[in-house]
XYZ file of N, CA and C in Angstrom:
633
model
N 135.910 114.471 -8.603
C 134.460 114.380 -8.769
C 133.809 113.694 -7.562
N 134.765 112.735 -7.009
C 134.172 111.843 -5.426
C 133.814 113.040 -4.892
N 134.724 113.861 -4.566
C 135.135 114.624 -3.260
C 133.884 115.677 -3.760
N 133.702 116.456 -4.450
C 133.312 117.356 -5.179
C 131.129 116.513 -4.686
N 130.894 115.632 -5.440
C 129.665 114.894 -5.040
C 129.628 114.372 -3.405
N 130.511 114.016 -2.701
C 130.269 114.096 -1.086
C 130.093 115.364 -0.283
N 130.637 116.457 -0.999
C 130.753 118.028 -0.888
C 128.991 118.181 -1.178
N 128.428 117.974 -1.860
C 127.089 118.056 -2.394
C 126.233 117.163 -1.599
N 126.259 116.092 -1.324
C 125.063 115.486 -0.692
C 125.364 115.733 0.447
N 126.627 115.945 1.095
C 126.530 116.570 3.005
C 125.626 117.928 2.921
N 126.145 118.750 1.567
C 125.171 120.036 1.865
C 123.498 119.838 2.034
N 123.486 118.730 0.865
C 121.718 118.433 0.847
C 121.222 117.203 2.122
N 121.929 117.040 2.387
C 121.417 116.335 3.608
C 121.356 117.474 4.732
N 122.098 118.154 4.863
C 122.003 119.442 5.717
C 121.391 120.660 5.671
N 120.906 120.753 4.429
C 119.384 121.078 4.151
C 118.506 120.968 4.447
N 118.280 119.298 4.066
C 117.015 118.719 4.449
C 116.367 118.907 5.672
N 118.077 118.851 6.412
C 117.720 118.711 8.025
C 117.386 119.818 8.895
N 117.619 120.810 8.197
C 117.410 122.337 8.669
C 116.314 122.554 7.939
N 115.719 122.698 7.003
C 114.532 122.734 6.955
C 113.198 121.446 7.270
N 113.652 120.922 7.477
C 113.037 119.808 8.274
C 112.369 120.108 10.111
N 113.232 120.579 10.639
C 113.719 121.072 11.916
C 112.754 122.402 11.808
N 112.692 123.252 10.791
C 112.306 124.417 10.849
C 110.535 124.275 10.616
N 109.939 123.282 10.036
C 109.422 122.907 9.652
C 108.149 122.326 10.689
N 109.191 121.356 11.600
C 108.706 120.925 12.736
C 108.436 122.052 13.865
N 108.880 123.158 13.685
C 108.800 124.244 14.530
C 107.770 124.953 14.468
N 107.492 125.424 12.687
C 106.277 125.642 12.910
C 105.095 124.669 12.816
N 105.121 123.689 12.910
C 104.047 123.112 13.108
C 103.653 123.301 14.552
N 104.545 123.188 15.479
C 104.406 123.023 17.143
C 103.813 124.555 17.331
N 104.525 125.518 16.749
C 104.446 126.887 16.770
C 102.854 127.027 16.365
N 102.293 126.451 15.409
C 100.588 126.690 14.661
C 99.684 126.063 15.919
N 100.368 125.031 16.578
C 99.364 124.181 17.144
C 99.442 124.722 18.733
N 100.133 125.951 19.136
C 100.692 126.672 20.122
C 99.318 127.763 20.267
N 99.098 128.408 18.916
C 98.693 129.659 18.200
C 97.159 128.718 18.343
N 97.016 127.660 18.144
C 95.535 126.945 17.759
C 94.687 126.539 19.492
N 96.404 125.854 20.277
C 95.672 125.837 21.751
C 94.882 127.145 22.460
N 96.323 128.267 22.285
C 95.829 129.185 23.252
C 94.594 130.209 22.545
N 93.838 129.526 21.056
C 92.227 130.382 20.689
C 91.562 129.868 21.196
N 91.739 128.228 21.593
C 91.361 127.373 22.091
C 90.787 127.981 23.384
N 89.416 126.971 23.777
C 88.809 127.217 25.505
C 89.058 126.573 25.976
N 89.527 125.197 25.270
C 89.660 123.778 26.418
C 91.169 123.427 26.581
N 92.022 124.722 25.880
C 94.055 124.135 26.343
C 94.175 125.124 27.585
N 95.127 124.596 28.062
C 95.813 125.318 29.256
C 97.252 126.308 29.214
N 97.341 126.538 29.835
C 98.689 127.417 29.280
C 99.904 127.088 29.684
N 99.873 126.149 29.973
C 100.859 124.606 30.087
C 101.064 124.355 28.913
N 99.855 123.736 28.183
C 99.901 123.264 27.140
C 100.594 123.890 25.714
N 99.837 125.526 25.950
C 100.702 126.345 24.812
C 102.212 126.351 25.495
N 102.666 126.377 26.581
C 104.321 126.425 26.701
C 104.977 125.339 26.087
N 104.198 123.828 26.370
C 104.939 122.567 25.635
C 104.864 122.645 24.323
N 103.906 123.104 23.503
C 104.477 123.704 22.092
C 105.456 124.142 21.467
N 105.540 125.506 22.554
C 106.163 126.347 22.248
C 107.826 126.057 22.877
N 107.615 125.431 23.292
C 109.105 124.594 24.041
C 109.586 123.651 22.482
N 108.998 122.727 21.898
C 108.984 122.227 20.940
C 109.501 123.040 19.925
N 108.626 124.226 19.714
C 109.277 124.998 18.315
C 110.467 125.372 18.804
N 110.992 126.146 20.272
C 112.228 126.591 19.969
C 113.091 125.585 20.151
N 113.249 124.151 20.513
C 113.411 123.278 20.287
C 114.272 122.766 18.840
N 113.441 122.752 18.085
C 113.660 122.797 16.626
C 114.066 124.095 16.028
N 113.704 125.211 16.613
C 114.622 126.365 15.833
C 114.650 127.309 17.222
N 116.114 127.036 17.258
C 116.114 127.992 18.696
C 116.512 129.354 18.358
N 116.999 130.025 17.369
C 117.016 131.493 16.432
C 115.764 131.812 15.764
N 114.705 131.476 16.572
C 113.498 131.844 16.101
C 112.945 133.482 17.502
N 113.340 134.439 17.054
C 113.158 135.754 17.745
C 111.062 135.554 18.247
N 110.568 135.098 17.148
C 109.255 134.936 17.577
C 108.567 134.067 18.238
N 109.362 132.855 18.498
C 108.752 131.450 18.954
C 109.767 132.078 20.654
N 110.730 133.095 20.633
C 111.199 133.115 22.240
C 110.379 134.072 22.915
N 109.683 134.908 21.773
C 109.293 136.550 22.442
C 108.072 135.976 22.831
N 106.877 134.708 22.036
C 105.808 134.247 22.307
C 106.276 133.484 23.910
N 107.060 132.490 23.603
C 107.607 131.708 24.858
C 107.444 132.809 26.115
N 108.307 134.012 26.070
C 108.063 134.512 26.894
C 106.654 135.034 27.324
N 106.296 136.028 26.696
C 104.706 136.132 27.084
C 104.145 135.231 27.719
N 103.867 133.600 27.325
C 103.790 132.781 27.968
C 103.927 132.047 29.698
N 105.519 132.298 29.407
C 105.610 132.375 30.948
C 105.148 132.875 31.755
N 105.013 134.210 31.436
C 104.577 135.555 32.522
C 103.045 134.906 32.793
N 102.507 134.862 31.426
C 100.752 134.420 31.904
C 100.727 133.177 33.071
N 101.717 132.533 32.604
C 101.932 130.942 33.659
C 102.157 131.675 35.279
N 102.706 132.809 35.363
C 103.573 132.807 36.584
C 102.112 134.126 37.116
N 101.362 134.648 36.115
C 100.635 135.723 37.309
C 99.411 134.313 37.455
N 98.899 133.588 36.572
C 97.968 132.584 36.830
C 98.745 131.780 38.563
N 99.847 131.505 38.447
C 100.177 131.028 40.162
C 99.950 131.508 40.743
N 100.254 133.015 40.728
C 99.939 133.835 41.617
C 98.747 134.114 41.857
N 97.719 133.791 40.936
C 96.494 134.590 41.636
C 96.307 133.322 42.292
N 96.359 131.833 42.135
C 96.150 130.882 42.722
C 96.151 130.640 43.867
N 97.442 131.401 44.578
C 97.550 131.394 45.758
C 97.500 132.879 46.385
N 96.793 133.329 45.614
C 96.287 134.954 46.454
C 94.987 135.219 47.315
N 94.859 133.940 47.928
C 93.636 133.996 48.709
C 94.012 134.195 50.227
N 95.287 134.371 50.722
C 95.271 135.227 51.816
C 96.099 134.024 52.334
N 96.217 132.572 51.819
C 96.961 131.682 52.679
C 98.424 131.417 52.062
N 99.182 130.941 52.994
C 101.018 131.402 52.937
C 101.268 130.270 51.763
N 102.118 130.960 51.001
C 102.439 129.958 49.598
C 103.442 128.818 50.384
N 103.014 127.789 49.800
C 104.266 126.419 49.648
C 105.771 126.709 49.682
N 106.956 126.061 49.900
C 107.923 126.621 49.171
C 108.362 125.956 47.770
N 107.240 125.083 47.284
C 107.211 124.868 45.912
C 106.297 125.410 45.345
N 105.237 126.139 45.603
C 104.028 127.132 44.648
C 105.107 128.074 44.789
N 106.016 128.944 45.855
C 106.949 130.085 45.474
C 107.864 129.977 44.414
N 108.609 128.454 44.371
C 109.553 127.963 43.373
C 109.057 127.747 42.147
N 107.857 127.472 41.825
C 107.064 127.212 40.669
C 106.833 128.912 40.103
N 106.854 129.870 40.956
C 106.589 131.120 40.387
C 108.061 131.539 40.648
N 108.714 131.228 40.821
C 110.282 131.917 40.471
C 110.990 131.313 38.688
N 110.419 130.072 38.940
C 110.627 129.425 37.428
C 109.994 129.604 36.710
N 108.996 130.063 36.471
C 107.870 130.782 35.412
C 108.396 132.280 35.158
N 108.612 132.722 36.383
C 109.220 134.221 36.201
C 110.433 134.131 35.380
N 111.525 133.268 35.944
C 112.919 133.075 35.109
C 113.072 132.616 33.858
N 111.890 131.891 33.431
C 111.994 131.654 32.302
C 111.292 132.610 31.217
N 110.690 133.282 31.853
C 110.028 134.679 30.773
C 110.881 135.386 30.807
N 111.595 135.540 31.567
C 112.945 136.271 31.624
C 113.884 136.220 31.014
N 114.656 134.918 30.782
C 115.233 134.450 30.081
C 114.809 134.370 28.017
N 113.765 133.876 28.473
C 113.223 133.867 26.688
C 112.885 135.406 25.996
N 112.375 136.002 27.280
C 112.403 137.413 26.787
C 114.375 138.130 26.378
N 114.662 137.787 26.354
C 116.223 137.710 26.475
C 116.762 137.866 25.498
N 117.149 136.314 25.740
C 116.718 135.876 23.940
C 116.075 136.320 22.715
N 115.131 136.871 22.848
C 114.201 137.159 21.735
C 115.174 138.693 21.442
N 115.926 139.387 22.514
C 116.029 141.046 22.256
C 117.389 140.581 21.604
N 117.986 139.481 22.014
C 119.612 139.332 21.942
C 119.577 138.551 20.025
N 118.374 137.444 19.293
C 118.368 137.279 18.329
C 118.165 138.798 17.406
N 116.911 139.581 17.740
C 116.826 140.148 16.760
C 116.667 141.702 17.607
N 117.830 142.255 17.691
C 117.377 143.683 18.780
C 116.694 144.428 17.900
N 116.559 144.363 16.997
C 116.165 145.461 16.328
C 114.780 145.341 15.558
N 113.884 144.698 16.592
C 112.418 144.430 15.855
C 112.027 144.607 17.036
N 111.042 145.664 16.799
C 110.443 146.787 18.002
C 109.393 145.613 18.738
N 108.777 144.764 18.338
C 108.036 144.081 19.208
C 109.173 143.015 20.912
N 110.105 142.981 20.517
C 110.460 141.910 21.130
C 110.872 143.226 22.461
N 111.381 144.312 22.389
C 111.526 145.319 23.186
C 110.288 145.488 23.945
N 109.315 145.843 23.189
C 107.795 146.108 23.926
C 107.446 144.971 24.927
N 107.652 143.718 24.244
C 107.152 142.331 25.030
C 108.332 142.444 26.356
N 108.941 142.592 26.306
C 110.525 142.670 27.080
C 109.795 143.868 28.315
N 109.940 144.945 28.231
C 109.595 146.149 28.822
C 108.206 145.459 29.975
N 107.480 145.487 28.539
C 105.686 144.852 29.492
C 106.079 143.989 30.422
N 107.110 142.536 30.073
C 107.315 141.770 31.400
C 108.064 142.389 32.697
N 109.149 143.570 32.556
C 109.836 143.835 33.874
C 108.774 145.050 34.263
N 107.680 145.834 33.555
C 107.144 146.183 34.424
C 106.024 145.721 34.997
N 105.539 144.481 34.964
C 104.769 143.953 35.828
C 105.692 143.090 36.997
N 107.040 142.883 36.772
C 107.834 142.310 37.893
C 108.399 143.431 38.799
N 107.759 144.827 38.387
C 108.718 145.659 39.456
C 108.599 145.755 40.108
N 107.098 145.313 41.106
C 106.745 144.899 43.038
C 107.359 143.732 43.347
N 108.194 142.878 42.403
C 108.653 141.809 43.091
C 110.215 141.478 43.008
N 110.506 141.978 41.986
C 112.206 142.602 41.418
C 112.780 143.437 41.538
N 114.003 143.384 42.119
C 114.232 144.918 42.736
C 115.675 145.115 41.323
N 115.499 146.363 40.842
C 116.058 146.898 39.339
C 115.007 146.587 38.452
N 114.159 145.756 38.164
C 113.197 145.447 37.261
C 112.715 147.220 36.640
N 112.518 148.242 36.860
C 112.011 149.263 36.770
C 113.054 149.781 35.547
N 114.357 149.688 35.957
C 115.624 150.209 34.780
C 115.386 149.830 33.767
N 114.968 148.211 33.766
C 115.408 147.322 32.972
C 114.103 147.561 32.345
N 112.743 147.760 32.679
C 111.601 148.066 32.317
C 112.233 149.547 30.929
N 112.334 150.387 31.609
C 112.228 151.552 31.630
C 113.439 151.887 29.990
N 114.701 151.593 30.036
C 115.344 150.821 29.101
C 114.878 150.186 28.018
N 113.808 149.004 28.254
C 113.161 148.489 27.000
C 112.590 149.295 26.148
N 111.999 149.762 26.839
C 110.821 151.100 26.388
C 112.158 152.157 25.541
N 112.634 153.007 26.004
C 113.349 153.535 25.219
C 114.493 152.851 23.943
N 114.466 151.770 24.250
C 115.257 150.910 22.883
C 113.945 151.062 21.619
N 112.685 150.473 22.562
C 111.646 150.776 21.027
C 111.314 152.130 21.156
N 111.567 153.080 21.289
C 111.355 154.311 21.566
C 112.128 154.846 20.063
N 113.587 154.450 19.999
C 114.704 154.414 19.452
C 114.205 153.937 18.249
N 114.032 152.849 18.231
C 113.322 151.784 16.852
C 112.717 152.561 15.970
N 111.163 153.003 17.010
C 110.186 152.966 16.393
C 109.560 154.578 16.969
N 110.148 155.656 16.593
C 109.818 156.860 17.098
C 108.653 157.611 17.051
N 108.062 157.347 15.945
C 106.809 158.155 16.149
C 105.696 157.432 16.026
N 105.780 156.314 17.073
C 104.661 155.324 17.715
C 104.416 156.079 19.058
N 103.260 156.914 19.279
C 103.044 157.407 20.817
C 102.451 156.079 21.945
N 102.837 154.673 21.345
C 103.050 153.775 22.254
C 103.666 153.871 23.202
N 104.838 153.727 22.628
C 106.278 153.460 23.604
C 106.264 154.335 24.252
N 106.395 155.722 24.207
C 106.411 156.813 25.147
C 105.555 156.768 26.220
N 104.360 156.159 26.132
C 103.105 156.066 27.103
C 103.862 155.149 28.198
N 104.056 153.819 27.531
C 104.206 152.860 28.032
C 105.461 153.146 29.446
N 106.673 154.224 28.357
C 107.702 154.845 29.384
C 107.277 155.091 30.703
N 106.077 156.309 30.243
C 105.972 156.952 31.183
C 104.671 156.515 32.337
N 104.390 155.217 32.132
C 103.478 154.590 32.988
C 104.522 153.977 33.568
N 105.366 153.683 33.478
C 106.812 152.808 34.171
C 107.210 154.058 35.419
N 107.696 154.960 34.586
C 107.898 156.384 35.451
C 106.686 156.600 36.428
N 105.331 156.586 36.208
C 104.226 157.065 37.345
C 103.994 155.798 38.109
N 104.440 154.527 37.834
C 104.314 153.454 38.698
C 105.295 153.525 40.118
N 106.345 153.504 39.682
C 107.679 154.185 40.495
C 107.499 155.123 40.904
N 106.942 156.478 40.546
C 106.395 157.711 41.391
C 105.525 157.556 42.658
N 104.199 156.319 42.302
C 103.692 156.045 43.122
C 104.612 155.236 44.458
N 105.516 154.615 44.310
C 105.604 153.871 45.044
C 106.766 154.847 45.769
N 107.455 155.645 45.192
C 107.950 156.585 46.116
C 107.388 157.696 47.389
N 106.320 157.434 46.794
C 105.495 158.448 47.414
C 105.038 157.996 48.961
N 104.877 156.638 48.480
C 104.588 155.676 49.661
C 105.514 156.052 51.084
N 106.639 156.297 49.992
C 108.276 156.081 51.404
C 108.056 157.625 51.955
N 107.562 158.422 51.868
C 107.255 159.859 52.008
C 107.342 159.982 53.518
N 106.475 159.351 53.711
C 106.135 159.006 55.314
C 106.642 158.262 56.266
N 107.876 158.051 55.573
C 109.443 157.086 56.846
C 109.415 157.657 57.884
N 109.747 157.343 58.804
C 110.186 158.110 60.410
C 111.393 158.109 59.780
N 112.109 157.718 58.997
C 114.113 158.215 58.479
C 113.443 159.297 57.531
N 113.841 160.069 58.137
C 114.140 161.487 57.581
C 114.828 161.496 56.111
N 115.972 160.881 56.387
C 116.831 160.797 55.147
C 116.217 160.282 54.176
N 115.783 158.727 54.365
C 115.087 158.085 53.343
C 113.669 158.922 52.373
N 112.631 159.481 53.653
C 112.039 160.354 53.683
C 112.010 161.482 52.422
N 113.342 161.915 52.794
C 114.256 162.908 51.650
C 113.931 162.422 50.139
N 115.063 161.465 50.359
C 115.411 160.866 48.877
C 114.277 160.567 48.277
N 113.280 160.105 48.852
C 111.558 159.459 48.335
C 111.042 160.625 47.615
N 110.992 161.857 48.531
C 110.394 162.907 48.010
C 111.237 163.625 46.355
N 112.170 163.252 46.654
C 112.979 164.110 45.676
C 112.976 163.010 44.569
N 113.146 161.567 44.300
C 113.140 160.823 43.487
C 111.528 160.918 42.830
N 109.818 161.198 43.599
C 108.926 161.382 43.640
C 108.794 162.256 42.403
N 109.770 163.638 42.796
C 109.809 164.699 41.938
C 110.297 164.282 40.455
N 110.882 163.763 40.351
C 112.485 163.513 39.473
C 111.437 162.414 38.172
N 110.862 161.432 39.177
C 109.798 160.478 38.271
C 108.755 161.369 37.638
N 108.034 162.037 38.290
C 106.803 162.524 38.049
C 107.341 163.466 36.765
N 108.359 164.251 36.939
C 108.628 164.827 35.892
C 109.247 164.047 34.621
N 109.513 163.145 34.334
C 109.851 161.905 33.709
C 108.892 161.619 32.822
N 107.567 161.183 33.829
C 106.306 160.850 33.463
C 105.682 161.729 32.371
N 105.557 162.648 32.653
C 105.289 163.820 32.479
C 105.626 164.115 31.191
N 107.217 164.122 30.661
C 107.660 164.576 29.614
C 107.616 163.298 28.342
N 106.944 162.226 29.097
C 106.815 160.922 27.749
C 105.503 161.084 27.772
N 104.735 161.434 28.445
C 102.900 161.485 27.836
C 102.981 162.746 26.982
N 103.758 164.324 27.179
C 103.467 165.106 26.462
C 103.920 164.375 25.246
N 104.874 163.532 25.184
C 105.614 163.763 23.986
C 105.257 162.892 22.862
N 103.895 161.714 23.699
C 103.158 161.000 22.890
C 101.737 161.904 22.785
N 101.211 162.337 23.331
C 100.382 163.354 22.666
C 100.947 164.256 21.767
N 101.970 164.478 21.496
C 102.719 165.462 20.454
C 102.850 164.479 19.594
N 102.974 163.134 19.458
C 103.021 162.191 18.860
C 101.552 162.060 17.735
N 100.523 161.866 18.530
C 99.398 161.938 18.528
C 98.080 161.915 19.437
């Protein structure tokens, strides 16, 4: 009966403490959700929240997929900061490599807790294709997300759009290389040009067939 009642209050103390913990998460998590309706928080401020909730529940798929979003806003806000034409710091560059890595990372996370909840794919996708002028593979990895919720969630003519704006972003930028003095490169631009565009192409029909 000792053994049997120490068996019982370790469980309820380990209860307590997990929902306790979970508890504290969303509170940080509400007051995350309350800064950023907010006009007067910063988006600093919603990350230290949101650092807090996963903190207290780090298998929270929604407190990593928010985290991430987060970052990204932190890391294009640097960037426009220093987009006035003068040469970044090599700590304003490092400050936007760690904003980037960590949306990266939490976006991660969020696909690796729960792969199979079509938002954390979408949030995932949206961040590598706004990193694909500065990440080189970011476009796969873009492009990939999109078809995992594609997979999910099939007859959302979201995802397909979203594909195939990934595909005409990359078209564009092939197009660019068109005009190499390397011939070869030249080549491959034009023919990868082709290869995207038709890509593009077959995820907008197929979200207008969607709806």
């Amino acid at each position: 009966m000792s053994f049997a009642f120490a068996l019982v209050a370790v469980a309820v103390v380990g209860s307590l403490f997990i929902t306790g913990a979970r508890y504290a998460a969303e509170i940080a998590f509400a007051k995350a959700v309350e800064i950023d309706q907010s006009e007067e928080g910063t988006i600093e401020d919603v990350i230290s929240e949101l650092d807090r909730a996963v903190m207290f529940n780090g298998f929270s798929d929604v407190y990593q997929r928010n985290l991430s979003s987060a970052y990204l806003i932190q890391a294009r806000e640097r960037i426009a900061a220093t987009a006035d034409g003068d040469e970044r710091t090599p700590e304003e560059t490092q400050s936007i490599v760690d904003a980037v890595t960590a949306a990266v990372n939490a976006g991660a996370r969020a696909t690796a807790i729960e792969p199979n909840y079509v938002s954390n794919w979408v949030v995932r996708g949206s961040m590598y294709r706004d990193l694909m002028s500065f990440a080189q593979g970011a476009e796969d990895l873009a492009a990939q997300s999109f078809q995992n919720a594609i997979a999910l969630e099939p007859n959302n003519p979201v995802h397909p759009t979203n594909l195939g704006r990934v595909y005409l972003t990359v078209a564009d930028r092939a197009r660019n290389l068109k005009s190499a003095e390397d011939d070869e490169l030249a080549t491959q631009a034009a023919e990868q040009e082709t290869t995207l565009l038709a890509g593009a192409e077959q995820a907008f029909v197929a979200a207008i067939g969607l709806k």
